[in-house]
mmCIF file of C-alpha atoms and ligand atoms in Angstrom:
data_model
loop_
_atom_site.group_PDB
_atom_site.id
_atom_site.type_symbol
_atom_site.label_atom_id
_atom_site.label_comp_id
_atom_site.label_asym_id
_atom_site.label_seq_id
_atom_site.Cartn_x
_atom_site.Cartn_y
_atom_site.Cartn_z
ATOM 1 C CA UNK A 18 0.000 0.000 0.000
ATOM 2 C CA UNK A 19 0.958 3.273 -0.882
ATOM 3 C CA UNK A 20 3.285 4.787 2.153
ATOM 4 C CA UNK A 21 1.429 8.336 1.606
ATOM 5 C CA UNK A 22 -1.902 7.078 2.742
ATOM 6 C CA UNK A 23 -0.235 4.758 5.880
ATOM 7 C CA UNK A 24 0.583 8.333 6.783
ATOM 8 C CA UNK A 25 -2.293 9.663 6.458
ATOM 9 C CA UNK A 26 -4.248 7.328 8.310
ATOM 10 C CA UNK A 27 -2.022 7.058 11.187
ATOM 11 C CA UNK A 28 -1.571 10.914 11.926
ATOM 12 C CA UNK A 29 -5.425 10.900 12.991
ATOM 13 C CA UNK A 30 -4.243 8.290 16.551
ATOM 14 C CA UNK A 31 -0.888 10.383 16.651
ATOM 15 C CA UNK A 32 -3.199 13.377 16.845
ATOM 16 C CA UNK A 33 -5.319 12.506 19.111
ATOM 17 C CA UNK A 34 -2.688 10.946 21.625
ATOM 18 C CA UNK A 35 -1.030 14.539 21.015
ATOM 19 C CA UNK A 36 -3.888 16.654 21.632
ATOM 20 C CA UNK A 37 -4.566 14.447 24.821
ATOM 21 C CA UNK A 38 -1.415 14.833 26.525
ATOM 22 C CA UNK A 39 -1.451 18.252 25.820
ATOM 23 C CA UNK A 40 -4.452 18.882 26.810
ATOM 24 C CA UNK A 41 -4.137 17.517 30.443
ATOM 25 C CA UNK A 42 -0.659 18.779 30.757
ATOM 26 C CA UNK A 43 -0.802 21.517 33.345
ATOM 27 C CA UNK A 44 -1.242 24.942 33.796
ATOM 28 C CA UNK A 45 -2.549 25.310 30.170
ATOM 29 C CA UNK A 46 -6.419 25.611 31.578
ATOM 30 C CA UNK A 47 -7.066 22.811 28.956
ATOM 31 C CA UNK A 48 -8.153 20.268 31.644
ATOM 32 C CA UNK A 49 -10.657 19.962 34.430
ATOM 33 C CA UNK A 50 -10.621 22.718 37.016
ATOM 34 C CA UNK A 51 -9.399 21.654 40.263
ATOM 35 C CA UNK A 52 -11.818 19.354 42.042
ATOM 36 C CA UNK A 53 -13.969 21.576 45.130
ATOM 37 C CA UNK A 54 -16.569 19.175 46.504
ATOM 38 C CA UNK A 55 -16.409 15.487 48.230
ATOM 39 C CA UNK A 56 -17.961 14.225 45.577
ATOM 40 C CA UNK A 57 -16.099 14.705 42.771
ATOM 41 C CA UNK A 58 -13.202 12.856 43.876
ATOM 42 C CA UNK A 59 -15.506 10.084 43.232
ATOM 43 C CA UNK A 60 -16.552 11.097 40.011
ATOM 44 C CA UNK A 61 -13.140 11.825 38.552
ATOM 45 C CA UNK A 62 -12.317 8.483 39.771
ATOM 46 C CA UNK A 63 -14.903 7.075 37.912
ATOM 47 C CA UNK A 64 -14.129 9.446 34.780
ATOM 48 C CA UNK A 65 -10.523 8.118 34.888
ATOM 49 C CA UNK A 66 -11.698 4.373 35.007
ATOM 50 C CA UNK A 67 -13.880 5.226 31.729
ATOM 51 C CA UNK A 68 -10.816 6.983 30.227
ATOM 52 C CA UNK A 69 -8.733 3.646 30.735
ATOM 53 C CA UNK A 70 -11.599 1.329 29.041
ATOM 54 C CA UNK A 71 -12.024 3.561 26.300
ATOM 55 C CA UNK A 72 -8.169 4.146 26.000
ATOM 56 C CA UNK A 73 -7.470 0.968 26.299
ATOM 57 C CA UNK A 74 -9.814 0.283 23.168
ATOM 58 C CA UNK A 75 -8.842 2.991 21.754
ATOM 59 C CA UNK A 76 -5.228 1.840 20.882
ATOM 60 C CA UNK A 77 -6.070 -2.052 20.600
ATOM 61 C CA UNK A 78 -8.853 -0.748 17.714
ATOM 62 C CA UNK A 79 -5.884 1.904 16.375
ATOM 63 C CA UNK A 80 -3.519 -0.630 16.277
ATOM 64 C CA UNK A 81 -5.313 -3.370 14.452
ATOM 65 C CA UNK A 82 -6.299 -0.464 11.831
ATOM 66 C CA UNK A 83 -3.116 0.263 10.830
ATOM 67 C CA UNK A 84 -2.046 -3.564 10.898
ATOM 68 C CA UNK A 85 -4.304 -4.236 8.360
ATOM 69 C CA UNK A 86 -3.657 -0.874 6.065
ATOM 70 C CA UNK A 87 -0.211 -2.503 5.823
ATOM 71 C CA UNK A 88 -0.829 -6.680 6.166
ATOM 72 C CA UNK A 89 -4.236 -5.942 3.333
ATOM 73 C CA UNK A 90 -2.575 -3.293 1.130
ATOM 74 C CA UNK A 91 -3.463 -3.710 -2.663
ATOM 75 C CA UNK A 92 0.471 -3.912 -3.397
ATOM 76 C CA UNK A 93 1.091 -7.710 -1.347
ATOM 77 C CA UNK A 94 -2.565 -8.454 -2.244
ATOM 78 C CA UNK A 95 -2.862 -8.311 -6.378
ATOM 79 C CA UNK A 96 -6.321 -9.171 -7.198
ATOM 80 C CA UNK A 97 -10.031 -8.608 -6.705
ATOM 81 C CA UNK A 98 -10.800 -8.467 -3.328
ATOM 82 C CA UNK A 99 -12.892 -10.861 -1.142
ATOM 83 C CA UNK A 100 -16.385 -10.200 0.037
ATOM 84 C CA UNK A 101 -17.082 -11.447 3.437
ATOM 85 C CA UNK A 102 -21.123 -12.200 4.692
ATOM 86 C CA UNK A 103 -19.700 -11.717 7.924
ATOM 87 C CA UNK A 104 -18.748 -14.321 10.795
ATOM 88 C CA UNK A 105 -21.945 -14.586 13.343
ATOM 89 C CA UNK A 106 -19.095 -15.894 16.265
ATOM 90 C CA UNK A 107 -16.755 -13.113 16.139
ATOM 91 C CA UNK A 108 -19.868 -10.618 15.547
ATOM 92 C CA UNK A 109 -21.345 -12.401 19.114
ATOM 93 C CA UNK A 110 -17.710 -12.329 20.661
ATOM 94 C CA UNK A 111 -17.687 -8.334 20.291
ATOM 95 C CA UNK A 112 -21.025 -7.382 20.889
ATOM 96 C CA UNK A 113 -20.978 -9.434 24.033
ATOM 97 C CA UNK A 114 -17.497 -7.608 25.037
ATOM 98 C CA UNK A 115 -18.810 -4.102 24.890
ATOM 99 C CA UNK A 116 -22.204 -5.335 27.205
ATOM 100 C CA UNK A 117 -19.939 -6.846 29.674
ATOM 101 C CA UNK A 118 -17.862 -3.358 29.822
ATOM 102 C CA UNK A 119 -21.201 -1.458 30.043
ATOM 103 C CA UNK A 120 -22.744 -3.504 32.803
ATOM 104 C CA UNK A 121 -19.660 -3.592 35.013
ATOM 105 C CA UNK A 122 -19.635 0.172 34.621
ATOM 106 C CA UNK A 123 -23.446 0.746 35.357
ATOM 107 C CA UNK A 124 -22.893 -1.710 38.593
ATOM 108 C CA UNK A 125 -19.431 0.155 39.484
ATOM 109 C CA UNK A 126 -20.902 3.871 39.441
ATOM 110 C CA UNK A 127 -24.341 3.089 41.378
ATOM 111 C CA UNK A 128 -22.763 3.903 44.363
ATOM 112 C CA UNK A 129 -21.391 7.179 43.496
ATOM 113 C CA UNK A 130 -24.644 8.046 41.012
ATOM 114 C CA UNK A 131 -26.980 7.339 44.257
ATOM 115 C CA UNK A 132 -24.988 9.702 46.667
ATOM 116 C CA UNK A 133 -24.682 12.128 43.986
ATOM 117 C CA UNK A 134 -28.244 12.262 42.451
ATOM 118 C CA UNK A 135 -31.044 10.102 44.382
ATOM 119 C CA UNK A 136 -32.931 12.257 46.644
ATOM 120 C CA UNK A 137 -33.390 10.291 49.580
ATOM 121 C CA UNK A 138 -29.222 10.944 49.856
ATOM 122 C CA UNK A 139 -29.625 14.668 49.787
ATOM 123 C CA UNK A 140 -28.482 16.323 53.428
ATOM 124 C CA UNK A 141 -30.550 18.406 55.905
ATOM 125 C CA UNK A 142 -33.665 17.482 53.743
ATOM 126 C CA UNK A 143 -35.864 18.457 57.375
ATOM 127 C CA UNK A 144 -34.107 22.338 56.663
ATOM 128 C CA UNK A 145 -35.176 24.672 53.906
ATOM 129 C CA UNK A 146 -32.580 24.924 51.187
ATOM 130 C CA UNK A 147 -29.951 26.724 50.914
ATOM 131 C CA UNK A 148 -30.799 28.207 47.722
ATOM 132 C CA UNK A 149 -33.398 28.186 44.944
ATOM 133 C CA UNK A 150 -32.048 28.399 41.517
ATOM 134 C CA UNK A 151 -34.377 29.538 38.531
ATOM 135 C CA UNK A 152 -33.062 29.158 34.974
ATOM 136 C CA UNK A 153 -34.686 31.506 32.598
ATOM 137 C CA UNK A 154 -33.558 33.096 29.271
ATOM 138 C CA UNK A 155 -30.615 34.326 30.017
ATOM 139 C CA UNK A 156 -29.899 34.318 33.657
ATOM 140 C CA UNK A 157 -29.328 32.563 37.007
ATOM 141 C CA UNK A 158 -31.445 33.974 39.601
ATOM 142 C CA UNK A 159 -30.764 32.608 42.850
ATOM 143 C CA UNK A 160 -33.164 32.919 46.106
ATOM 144 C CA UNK A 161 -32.262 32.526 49.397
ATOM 145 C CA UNK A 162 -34.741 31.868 52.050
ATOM 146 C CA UNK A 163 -34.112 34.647 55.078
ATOM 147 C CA UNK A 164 -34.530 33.848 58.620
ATOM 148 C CA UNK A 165 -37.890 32.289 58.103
ATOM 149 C CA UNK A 166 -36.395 29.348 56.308
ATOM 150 C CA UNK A 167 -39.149 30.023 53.817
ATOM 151 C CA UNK A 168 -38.934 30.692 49.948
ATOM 152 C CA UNK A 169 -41.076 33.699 48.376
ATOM 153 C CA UNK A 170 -41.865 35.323 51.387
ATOM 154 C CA UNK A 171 -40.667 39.019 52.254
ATOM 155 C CA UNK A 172 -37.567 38.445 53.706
ATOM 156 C CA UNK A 173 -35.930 36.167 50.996
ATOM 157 C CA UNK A 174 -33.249 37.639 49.074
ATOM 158 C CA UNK A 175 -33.313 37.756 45.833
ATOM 159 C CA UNK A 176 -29.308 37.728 43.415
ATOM 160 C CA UNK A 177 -28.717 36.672 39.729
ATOM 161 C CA UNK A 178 -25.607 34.645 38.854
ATOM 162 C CA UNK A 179 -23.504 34.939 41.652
ATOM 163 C CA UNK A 180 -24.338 31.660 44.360
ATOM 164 C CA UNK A 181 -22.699 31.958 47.557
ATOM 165 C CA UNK A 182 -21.848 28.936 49.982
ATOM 166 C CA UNK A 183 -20.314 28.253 52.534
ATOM 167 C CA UNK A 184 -17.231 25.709 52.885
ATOM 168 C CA UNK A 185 -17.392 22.599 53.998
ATOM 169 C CA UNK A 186 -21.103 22.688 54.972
ATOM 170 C CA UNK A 187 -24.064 20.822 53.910
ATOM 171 C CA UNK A 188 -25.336 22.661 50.974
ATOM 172 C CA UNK A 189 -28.676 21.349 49.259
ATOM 173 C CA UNK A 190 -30.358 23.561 46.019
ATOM 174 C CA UNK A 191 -33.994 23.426 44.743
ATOM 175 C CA UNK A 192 -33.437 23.970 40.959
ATOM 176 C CA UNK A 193 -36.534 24.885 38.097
ATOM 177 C CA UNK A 194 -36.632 26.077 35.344
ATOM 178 C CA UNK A 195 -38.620 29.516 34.156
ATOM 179 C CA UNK A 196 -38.924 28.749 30.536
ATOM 180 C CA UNK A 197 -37.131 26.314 28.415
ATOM 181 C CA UNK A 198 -34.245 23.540 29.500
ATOM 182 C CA UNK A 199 -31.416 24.652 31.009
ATOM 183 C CA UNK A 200 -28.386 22.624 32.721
ATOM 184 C CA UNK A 201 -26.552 23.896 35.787
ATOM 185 C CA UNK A 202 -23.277 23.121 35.393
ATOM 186 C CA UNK A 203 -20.220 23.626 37.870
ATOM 187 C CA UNK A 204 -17.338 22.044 36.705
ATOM 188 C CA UNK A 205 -15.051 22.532 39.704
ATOM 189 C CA UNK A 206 -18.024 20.771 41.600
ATOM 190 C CA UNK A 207 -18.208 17.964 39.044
ATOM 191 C CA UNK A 208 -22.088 18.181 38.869
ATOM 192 C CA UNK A 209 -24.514 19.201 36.450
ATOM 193 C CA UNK A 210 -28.664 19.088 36.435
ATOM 194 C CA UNK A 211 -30.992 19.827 33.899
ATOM 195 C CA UNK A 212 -33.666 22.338 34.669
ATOM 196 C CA UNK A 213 -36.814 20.780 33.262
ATOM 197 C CA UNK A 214 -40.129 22.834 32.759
ATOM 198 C CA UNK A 215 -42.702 21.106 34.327
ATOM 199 C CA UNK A 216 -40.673 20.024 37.250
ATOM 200 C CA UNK A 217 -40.110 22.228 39.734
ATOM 201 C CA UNK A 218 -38.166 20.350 42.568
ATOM 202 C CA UNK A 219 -35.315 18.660 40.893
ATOM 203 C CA UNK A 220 -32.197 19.001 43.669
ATOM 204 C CA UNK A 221 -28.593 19.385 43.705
ATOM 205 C CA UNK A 222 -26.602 19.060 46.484
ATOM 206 C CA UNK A 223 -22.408 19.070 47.424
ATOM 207 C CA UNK A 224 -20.092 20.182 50.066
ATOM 208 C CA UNK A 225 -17.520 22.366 49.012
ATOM 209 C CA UNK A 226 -14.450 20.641 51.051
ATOM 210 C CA UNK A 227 -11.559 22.323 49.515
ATOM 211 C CA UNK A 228 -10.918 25.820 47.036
ATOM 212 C CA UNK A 229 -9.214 25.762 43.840
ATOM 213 C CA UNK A 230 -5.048 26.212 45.130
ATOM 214 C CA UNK A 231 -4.900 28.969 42.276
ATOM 215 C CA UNK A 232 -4.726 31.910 44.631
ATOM 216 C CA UNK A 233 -5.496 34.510 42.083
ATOM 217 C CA UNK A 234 -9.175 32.655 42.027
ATOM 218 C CA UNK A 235 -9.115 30.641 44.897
ATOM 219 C CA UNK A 236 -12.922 30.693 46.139
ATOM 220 C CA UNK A 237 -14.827 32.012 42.643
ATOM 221 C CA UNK A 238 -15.571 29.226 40.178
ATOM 222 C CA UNK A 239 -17.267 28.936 37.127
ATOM 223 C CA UNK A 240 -21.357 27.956 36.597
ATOM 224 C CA UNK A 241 -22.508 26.927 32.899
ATOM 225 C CA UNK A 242 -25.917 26.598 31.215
ATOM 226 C CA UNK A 243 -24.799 23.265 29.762
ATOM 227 C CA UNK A 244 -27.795 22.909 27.758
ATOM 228 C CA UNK A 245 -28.411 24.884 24.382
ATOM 229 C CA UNK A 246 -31.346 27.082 25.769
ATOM 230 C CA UNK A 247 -31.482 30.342 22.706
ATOM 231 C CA UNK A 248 -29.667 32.702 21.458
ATOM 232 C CA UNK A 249 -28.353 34.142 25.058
ATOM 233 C CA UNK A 250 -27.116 30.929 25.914
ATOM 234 C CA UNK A 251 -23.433 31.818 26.220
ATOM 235 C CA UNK A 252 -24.529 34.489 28.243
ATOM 236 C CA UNK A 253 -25.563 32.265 31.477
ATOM 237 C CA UNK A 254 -22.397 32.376 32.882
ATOM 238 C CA UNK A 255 -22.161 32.785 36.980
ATOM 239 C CA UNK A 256 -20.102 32.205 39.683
ATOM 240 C CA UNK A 257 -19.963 30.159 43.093
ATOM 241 C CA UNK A 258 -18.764 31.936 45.576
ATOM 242 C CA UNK A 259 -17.423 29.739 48.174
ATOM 243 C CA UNK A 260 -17.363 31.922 52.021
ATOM 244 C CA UNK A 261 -14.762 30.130 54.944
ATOM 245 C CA UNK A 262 -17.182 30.180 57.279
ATOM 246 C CA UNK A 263 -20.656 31.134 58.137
ATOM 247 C CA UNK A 264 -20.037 34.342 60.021
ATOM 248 C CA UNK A 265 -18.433 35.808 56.241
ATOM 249 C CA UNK A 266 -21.425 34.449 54.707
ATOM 250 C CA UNK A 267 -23.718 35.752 57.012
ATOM 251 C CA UNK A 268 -22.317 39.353 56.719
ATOM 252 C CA UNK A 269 -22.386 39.065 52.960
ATOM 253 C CA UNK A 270 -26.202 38.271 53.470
ATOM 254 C CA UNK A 271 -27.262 40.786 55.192
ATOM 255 C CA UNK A 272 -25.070 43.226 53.895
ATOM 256 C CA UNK A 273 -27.073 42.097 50.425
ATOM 257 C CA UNK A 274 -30.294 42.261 51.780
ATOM 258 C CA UNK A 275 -29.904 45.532 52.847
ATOM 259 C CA UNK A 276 -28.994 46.657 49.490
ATOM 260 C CA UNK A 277 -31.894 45.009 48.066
ATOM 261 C CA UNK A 278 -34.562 46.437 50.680
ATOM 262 C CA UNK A 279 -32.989 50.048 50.311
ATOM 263 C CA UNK A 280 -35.060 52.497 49.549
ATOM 264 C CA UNK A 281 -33.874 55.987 47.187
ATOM 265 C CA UNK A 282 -34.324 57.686 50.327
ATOM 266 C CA UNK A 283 -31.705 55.004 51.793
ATOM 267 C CA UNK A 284 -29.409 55.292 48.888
ATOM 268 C CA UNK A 285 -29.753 59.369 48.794
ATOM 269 C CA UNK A 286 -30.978 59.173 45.368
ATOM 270 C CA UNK A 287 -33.568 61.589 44.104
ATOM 271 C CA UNK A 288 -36.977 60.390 44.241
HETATM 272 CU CU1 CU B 19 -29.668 28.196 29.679
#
């Protein structure tokens, strides 16, 4: 077989094994942010498991690929070529391969899928959230219960983008959606929930246990809408804001509720 097209085909798994390692080599910001919440140690474990498997695959699929460009080429094989009807045992031998994989991994993540996402696991579920989040087009607006412990009554206050936690506590969100799908995404927290219309007590919860050991951005981290909601969609960008301790928290809350409830009188505005 021609040498050119060898070439060819073998740059695409040279590549990709390139744009890997460059890609998790760091400092480069290619990568995952660093890990914030207990469970995402979990779930990059299981991410790196999957990464292995498919790896693994990966090369063993690469490597047979370019064995036969080279064993197959026209050039040692003159002649028409041969038309298989396929073999039914190997066929049975590699679809029964790929199940196996799939089950072990749906039996090995249960664990860590049922901590992270069945409600019955959530904490404090006989306290009020922490938080509500509403999804709309093209904003997160978050609302904190006040010292009732009640949502959508006077004292709540009300902030868009910006969620602020507190470290290593407890912290349990009721998420809905205004309008259309969204997903809240926060990477450095490893989770992500769609917002469904129609369903307006889906849950998300995670304890913040450590902050990224960038000091430059050491307690803000990124929130995504993950899911394609219209045009604004790269516009739901926010940030967690992750407090020490509950006194700094506290003073941030009332220090924004006061701002909210100010009146122009308050803020020596004209009226
Ligand atoms: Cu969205």
């Amino acid at each position: 077989m021609n040498k050119f097209w060898i070439a060819l085909f073998a740059t695409v798994p040279i590549m990709a094994i390139a744009f890997f390692l460059i890609g998790m080599s760091k400092g480069n910001g290619l990568w995952l942010p660093v890990n914030i919440t207990s469970i995402g140690e979990e779930i990059d474990h299981l991410f790196w498991v999957i990464l292995a498997l498919t790896g693994v695959t990966f090369f063993g699929v690469e490597a047979v690929f370019i064995w036969f460009l080279i064993k197959y080429g026209g050039d040692k094989n003159p002649g028409k070529g041969i038309y298989s009807h396929g073999n039914p045992k190997l066929e049975t031998i590699w679809t029964i391969i790929p199940a196996g994989i799939l089950v072990f991994l749906a039996l090995y993540q249960y664990d860590t899928w049922k901590d992270a996402k069945f409600k019955v696991n959530a904490p404090s579920q006989d306290q009020p959230v922490h938080a509500r989040v509403t999804g709309g087009q093209f904003e997160w607006r978050l609302t904190y219960p006040g010292a009732d412990g009640q949502l959508d009554t006077a004292d709540d206050l009300e902030q868009v983008n910006v969620l602020h936690v507190v470290k290593n506590e407890p912290t349990r969100l009721q998420l809905r959606s205004r309008d259309v799908l969204h997903s809240f995404f926060i990477p450095a927290a490893r989770l992500k929930q769609d917002l469904v219309p129609g369903m307006p007590n889906q849950q998300m919860w995670f304890t913040v246990i450590h902050t990224d050991d960038d000091p430059s951005q050491a307690d803000v981290h990124e929130i995504a809408c993950a899911e394609l909601c219209g045009w604004g969609h790269y516009k739901m960008r926010g940030f967690l804001k992750v407090h020490e301790t509950r006194e700094q928290f506290e003073a941030w809350f009332q220090d924004a509720l006061a701002k909210q409830n100010a009146t122009t009188e308050d803020l020596g505005l004209p009226e």
